[in-house]
PDB file of C-alpha atoms in Angstrom:
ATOM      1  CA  UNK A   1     -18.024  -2.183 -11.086  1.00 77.00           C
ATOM      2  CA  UNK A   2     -20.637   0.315 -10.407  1.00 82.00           C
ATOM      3  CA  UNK A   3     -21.680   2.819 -12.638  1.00 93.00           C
ATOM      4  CA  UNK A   4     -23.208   6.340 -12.999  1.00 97.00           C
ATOM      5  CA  UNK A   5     -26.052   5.920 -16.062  1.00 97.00           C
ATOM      6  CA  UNK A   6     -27.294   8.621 -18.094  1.00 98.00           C
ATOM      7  CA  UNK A   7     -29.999   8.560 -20.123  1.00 97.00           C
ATOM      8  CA  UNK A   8     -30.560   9.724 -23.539  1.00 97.00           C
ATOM      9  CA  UNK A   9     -27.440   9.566 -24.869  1.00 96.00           C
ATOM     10  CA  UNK A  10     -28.524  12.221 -27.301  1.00 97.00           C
ATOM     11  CA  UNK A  11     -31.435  14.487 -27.233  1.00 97.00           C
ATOM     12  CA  UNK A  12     -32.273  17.047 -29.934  1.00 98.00           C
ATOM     13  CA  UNK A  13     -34.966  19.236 -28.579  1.00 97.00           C
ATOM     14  CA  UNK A  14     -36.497  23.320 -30.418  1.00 97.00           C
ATOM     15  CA  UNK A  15     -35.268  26.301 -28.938  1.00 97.00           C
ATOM     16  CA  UNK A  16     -38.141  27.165 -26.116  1.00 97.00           C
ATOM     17  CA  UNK A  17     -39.100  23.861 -24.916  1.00 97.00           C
ATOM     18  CA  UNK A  18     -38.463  21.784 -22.088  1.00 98.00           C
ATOM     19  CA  UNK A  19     -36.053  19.036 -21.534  1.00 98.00           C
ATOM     20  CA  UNK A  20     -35.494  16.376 -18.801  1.00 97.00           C
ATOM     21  CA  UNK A  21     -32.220  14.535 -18.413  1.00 98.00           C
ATOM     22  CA  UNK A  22     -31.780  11.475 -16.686  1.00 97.00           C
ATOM     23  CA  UNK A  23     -29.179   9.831 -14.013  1.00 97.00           C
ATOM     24  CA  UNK A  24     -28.926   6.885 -11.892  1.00 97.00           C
ATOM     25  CA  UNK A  25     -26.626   7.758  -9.543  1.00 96.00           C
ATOM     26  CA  UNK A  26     -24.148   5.099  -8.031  1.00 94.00           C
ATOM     27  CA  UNK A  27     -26.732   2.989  -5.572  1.00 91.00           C
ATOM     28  CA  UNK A  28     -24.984   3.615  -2.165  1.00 88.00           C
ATOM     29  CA  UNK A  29     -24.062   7.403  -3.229  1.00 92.00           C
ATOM     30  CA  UNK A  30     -25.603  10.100  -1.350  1.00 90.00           C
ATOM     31  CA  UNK A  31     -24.298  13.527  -3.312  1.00 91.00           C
ATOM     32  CA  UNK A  32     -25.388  14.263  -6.707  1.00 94.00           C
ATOM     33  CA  UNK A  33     -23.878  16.562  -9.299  1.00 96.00           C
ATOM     34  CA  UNK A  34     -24.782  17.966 -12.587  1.00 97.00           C
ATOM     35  CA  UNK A  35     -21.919  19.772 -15.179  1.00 98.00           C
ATOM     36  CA  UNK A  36     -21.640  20.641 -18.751  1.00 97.00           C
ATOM     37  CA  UNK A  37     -19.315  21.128 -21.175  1.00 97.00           C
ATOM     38  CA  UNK A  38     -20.174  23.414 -24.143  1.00 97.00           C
ATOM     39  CA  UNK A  39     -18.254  21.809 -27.257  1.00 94.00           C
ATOM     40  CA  UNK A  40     -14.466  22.771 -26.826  1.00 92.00           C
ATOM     41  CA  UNK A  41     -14.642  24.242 -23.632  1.00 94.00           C
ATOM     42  CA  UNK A  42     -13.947  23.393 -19.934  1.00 94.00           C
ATOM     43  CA  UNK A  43     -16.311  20.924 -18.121  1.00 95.00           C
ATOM     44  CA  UNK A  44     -18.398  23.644 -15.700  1.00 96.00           C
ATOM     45  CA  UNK A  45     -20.237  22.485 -12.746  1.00 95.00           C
ATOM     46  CA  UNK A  46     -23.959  23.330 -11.946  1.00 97.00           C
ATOM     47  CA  UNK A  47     -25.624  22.131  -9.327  1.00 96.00           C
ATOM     48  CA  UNK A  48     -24.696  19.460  -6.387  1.00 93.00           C
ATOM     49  CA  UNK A  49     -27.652  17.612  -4.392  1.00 93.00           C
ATOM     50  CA  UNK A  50     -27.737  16.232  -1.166  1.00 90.00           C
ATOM     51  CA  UNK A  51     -30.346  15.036   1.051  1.00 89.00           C
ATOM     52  CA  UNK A  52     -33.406  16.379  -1.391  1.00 91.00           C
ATOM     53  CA  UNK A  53     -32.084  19.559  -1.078  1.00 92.00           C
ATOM     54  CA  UNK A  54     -29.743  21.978  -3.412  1.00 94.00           C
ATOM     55  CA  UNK A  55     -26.372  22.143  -1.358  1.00 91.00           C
ATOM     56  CA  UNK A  56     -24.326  24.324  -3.661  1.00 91.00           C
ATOM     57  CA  UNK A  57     -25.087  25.806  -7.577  1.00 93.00           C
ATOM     58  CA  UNK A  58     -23.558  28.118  -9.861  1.00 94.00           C
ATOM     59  CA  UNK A  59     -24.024  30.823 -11.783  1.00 94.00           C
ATOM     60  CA  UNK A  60     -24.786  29.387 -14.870  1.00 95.00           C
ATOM     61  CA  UNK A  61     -28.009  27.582 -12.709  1.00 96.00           C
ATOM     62  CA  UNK A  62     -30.436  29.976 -13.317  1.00 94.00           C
ATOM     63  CA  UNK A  63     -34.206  29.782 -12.691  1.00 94.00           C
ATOM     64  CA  UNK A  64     -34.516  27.436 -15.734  1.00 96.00           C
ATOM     65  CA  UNK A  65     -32.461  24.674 -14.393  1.00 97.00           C
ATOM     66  CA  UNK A  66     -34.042  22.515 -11.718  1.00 97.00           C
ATOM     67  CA  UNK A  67     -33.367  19.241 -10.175  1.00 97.00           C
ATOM     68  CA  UNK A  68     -35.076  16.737  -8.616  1.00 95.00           C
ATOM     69  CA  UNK A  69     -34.510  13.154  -7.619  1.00 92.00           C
ATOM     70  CA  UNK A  70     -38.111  12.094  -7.968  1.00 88.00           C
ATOM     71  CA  UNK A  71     -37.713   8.093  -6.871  1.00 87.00           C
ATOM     72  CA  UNK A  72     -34.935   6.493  -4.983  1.00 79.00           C
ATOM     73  CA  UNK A  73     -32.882   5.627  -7.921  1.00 87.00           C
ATOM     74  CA  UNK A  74     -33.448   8.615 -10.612  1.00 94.00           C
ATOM     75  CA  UNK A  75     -31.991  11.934 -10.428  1.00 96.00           C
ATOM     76  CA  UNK A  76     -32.469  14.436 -12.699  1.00 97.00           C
ATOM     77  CA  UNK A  77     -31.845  17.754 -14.824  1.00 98.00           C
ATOM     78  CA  UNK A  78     -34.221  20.106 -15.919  1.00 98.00           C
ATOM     79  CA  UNK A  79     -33.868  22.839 -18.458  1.00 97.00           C
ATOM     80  CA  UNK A  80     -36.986  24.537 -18.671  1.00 95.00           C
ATOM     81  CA  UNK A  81     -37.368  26.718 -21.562  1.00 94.00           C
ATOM     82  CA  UNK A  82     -34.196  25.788 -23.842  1.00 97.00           C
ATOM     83  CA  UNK A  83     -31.930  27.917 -25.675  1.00 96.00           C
ATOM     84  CA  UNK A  84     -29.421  27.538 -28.274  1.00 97.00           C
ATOM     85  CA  UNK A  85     -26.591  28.370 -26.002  1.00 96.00           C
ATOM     86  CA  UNK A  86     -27.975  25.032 -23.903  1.00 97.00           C
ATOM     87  CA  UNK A  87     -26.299  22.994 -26.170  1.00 98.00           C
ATOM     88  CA  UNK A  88     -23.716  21.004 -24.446  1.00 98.00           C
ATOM     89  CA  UNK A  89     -22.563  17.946 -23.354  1.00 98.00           C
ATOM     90  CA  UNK A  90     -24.379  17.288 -19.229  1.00 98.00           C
ATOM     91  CA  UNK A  91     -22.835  14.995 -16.936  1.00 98.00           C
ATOM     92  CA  UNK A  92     -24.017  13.502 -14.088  1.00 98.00           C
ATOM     93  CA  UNK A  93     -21.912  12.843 -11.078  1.00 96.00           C
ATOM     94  CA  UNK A  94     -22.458  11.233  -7.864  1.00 94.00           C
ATOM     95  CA  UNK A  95     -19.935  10.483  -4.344  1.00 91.00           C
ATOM     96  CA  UNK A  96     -20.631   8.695  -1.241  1.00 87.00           C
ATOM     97  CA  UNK A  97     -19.952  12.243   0.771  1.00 73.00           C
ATOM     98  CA  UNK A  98     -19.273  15.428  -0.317  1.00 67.00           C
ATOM     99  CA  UNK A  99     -16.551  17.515  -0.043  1.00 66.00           C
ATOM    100  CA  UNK A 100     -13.304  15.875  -0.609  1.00 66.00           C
ATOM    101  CA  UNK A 101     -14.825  12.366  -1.375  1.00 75.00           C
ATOM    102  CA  UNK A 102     -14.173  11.054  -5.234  1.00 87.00           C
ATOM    103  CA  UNK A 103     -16.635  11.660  -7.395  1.00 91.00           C
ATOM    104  CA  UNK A 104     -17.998   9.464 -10.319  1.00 94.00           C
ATOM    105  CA  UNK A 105     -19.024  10.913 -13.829  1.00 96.00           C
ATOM    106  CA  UNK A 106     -21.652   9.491 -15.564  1.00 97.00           C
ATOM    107  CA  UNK A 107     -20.809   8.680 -19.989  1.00 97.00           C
ATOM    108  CA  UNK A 108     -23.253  12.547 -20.980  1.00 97.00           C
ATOM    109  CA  UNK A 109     -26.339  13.540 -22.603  1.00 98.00           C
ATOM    110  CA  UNK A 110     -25.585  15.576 -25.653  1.00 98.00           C
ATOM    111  CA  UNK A 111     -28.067  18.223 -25.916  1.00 98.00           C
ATOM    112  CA  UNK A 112     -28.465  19.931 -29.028  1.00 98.00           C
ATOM    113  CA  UNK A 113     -30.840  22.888 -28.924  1.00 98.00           C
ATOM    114  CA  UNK A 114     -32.075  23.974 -32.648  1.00 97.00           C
TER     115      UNK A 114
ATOM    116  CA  UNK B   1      -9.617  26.418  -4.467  1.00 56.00           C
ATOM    117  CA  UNK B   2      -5.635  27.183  -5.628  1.00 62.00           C
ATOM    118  CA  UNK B   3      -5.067  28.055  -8.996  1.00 87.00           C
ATOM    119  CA  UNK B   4      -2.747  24.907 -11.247  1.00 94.00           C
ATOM    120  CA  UNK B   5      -0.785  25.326 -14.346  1.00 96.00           C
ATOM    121  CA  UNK B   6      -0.944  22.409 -16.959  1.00 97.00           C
ATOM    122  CA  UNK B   7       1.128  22.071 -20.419  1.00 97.00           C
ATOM    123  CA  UNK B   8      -1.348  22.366 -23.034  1.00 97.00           C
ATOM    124  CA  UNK B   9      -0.150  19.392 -24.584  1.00 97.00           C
ATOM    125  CA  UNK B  10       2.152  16.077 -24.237  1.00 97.00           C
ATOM    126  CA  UNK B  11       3.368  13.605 -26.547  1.00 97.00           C
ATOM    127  CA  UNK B  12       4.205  10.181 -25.198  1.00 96.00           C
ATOM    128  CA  UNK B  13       5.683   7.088 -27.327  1.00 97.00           C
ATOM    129  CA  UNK B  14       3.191   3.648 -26.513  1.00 97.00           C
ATOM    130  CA  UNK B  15       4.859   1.198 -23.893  1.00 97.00           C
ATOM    131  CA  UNK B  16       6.691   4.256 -22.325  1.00 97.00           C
ATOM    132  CA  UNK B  17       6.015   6.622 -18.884  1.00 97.00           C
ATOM    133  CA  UNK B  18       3.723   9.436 -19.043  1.00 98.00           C
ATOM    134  CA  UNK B  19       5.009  12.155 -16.791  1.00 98.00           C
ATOM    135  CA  UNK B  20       2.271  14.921 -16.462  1.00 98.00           C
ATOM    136  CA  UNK B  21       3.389  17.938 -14.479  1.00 98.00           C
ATOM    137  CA  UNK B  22       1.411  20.437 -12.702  1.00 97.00           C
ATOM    138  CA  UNK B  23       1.899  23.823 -11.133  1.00 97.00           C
ATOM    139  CA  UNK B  24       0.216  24.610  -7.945  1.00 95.00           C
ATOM    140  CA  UNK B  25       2.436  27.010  -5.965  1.00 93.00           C
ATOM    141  CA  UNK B  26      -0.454  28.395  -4.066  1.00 90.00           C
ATOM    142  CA  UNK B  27      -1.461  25.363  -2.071  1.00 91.00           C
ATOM    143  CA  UNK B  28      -2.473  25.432   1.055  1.00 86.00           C
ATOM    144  CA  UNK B  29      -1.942  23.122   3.619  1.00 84.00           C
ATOM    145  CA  UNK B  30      -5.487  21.041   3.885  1.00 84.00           C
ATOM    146  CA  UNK B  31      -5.814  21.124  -0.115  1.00 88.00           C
ATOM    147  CA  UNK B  32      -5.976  17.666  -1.544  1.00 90.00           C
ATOM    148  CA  UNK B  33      -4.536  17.087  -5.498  1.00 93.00           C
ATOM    149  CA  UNK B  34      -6.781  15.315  -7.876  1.00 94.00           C
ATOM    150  CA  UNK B  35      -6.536  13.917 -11.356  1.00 96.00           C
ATOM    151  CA  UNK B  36      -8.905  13.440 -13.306  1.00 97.00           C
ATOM    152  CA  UNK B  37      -9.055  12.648 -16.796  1.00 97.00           C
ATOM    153  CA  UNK B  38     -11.568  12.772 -20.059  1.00 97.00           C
ATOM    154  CA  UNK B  39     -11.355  10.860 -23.325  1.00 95.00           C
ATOM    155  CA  UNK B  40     -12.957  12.072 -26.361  1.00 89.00           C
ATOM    156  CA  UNK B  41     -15.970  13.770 -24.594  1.00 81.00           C
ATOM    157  CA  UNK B  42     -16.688  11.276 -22.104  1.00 92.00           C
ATOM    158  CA  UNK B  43     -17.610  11.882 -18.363  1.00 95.00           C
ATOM    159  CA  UNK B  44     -14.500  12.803 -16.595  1.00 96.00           C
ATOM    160  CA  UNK B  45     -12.308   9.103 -15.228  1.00 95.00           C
ATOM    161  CA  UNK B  46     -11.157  10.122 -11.464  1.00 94.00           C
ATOM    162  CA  UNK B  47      -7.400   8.705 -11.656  1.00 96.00           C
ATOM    163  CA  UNK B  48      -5.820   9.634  -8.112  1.00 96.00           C
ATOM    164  CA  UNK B  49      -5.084  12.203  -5.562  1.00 93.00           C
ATOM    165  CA  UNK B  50      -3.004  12.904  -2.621  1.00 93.00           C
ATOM    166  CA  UNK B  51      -2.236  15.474   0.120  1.00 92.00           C
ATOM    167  CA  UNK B  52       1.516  15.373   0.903  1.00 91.00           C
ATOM    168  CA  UNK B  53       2.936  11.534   0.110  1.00 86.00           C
ATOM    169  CA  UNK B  54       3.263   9.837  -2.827  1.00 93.00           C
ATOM    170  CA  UNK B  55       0.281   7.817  -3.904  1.00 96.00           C
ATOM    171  CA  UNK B  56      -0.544   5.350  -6.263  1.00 97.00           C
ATOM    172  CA  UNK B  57      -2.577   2.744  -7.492  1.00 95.00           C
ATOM    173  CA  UNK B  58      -3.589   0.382 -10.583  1.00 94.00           C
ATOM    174  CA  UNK B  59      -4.154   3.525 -13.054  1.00 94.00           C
ATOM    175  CA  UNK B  60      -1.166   5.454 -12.218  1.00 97.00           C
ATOM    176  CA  UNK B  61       1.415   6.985  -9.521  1.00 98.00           C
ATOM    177  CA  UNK B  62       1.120  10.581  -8.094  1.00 98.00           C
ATOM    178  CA  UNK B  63       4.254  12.335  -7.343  1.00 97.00           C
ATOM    179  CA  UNK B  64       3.708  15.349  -5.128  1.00 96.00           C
ATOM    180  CA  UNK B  65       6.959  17.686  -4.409  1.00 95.00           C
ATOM    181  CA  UNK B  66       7.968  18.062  -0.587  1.00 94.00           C
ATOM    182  CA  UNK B  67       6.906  22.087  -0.577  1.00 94.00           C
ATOM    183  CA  UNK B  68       3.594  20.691  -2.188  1.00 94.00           C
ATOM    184  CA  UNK B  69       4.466  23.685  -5.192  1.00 95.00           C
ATOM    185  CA  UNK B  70       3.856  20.978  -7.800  1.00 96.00           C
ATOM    186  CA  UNK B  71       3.147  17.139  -8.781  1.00 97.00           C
ATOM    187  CA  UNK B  72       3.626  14.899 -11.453  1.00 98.00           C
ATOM    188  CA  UNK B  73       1.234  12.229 -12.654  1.00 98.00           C
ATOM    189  CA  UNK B  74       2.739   9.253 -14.095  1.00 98.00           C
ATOM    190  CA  UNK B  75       1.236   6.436 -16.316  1.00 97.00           C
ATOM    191  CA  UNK B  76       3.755   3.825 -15.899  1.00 96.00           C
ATOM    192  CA  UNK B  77       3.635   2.178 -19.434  1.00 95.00           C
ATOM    193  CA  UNK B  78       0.898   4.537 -21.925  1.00 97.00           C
ATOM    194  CA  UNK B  79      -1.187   2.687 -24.090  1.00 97.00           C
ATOM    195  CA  UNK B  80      -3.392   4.385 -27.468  1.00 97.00           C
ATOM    196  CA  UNK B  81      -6.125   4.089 -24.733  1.00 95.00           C
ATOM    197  CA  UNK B  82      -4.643   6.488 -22.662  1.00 97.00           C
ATOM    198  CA  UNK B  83      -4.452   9.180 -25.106  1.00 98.00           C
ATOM    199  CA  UNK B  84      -6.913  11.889 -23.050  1.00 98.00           C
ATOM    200  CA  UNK B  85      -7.202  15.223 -21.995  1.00 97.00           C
ATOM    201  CA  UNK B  86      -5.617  15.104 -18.301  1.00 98.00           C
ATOM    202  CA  UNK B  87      -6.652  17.296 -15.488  1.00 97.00           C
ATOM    203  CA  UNK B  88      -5.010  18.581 -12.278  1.00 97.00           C
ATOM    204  CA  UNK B  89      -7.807  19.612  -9.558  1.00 94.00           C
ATOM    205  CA  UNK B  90      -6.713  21.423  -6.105  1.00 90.00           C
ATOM    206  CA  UNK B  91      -9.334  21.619  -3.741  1.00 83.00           C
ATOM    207  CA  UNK B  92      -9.940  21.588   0.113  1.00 74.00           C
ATOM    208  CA  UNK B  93     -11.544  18.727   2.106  1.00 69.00           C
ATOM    209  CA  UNK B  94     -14.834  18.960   3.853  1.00 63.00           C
ATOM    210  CA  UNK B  95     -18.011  20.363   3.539  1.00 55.00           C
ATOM    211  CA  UNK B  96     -18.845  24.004   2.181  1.00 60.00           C
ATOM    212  CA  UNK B  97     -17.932  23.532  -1.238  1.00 68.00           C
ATOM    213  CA  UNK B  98     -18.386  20.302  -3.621  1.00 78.00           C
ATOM    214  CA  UNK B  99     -17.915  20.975  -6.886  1.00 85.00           C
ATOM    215  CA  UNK B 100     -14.752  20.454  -8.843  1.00 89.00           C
ATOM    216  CA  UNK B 101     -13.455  23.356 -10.987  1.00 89.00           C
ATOM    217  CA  UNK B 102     -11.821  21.657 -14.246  1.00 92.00           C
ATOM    218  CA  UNK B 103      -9.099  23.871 -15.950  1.00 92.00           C
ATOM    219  CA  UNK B 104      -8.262  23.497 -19.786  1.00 93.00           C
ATOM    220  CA  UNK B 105      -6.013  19.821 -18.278  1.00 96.00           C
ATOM    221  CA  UNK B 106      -3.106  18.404 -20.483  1.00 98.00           C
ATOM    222  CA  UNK B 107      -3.858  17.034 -24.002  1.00 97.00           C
ATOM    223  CA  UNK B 108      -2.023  13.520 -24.090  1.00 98.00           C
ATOM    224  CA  UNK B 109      -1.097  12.188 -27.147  1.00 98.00           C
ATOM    225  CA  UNK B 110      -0.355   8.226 -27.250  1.00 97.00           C
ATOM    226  CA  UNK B 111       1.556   7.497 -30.026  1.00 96.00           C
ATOM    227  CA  UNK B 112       2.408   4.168 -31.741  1.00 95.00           C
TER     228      UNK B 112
END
């Protein structure tokens, strides 16, 4: 059964630097999502991607979040000067449409900010 | 999206139903009910959904009440593997908003 991938499973990165997480979507998928969950709290969503273009973000997706999907296979999250209130667990998602359409979680990245 | 109401936790004996209720008595007509579940940290599992009939499929049944007020999502025979934190999701169809808001969900507890 297809899969959403997420690569590293862990990352421990210093306060102030930049990190890049990693998703391979489900192939025939066309939206792509990015949440977190801080330890112990609710899963929050961030950003969803459609079509090379940011079709809906949150709050919490500030100037130092960006995506990009740089290949036809890769999408990804980046945090660009890391704090310690980054830390969290980031899942990828993806779904063939968007709206109501089902969408698939990638297993997390666990970023820990020190 | 309407607002749900979950238990904060469940106990369920292994080899018996799961009945998971949820509150969402400020539905509107075009909003779909999802379930979606996490174990231990994981990515959230999508489970099921519905609009007005019952649904239901190889993970589990969905029970949805004729005003649409509230639903009940059942796991016909709970295994340890099933012990999860469960969430009910209301949202609308179509385009103009795609993300999924995730309460605080239902704590299941498996137990042997």
């Amino acid at each position: 059964e297809p899969e959403v991938t997420q690569t590293p499973s862990h990352q421990v990165t210093q306060m102030g630097q930049e990190v890049i997480l990693r998703c391979v979507p489900i192939s025939n998928h066309l939206y792509f999502y990015w949440y977190r969950q801080i330890l112990g709290q609710k899963v929050e969503f961030l950003v969803s991607f459609y079509n090379n273009e940011i079709s809906e973000k949150s709050e919490i997706f500030d100037d130092q979040f960006s995506v990009e999907r740089p290949d036809g296979s890769n999408f990804t999250l980046k945090i660009r000067s890391t704090k310690l209130e980054d830390s969290a667990m980031y899942f990828c998602a993806s779904s063939e449409e968007g709206g109501l359409v089902t969408q698939y979680f990638g297993p997390g990245t666990r970023l820990t900010v020190t | 999206d309407a607002k749900t109401t979950q238990p904060p936790s469940m106990d369920c004996a292994e080899g018996r139903a799961a009945n998971l209720p949820c509150n969402h008595s400020t539905i509107s007509g075009n909003e779909y009910v999802y379930w979606y579940r996490q174990i231990h940290s994981q990515g959230p599992q999508y489970i099921i959904h519905g609009l007005k009939n019952n649904e239901t499929n190889e993970m589990a049944s969905l029970i949805i009440t004729e005003d649409r007020k509230s639903s009940t999502l059942i796991l016909p025979h709970a295994t340890l593997r099933d012990t999860a934190v469960y969430y009910c999701i209301v949202r609308p169809p179509g385009a103009g908003s795609y993300q999924l808001t995730f309460g605080k969900g239902t704590k299941l507890s498996v137990i042997p």
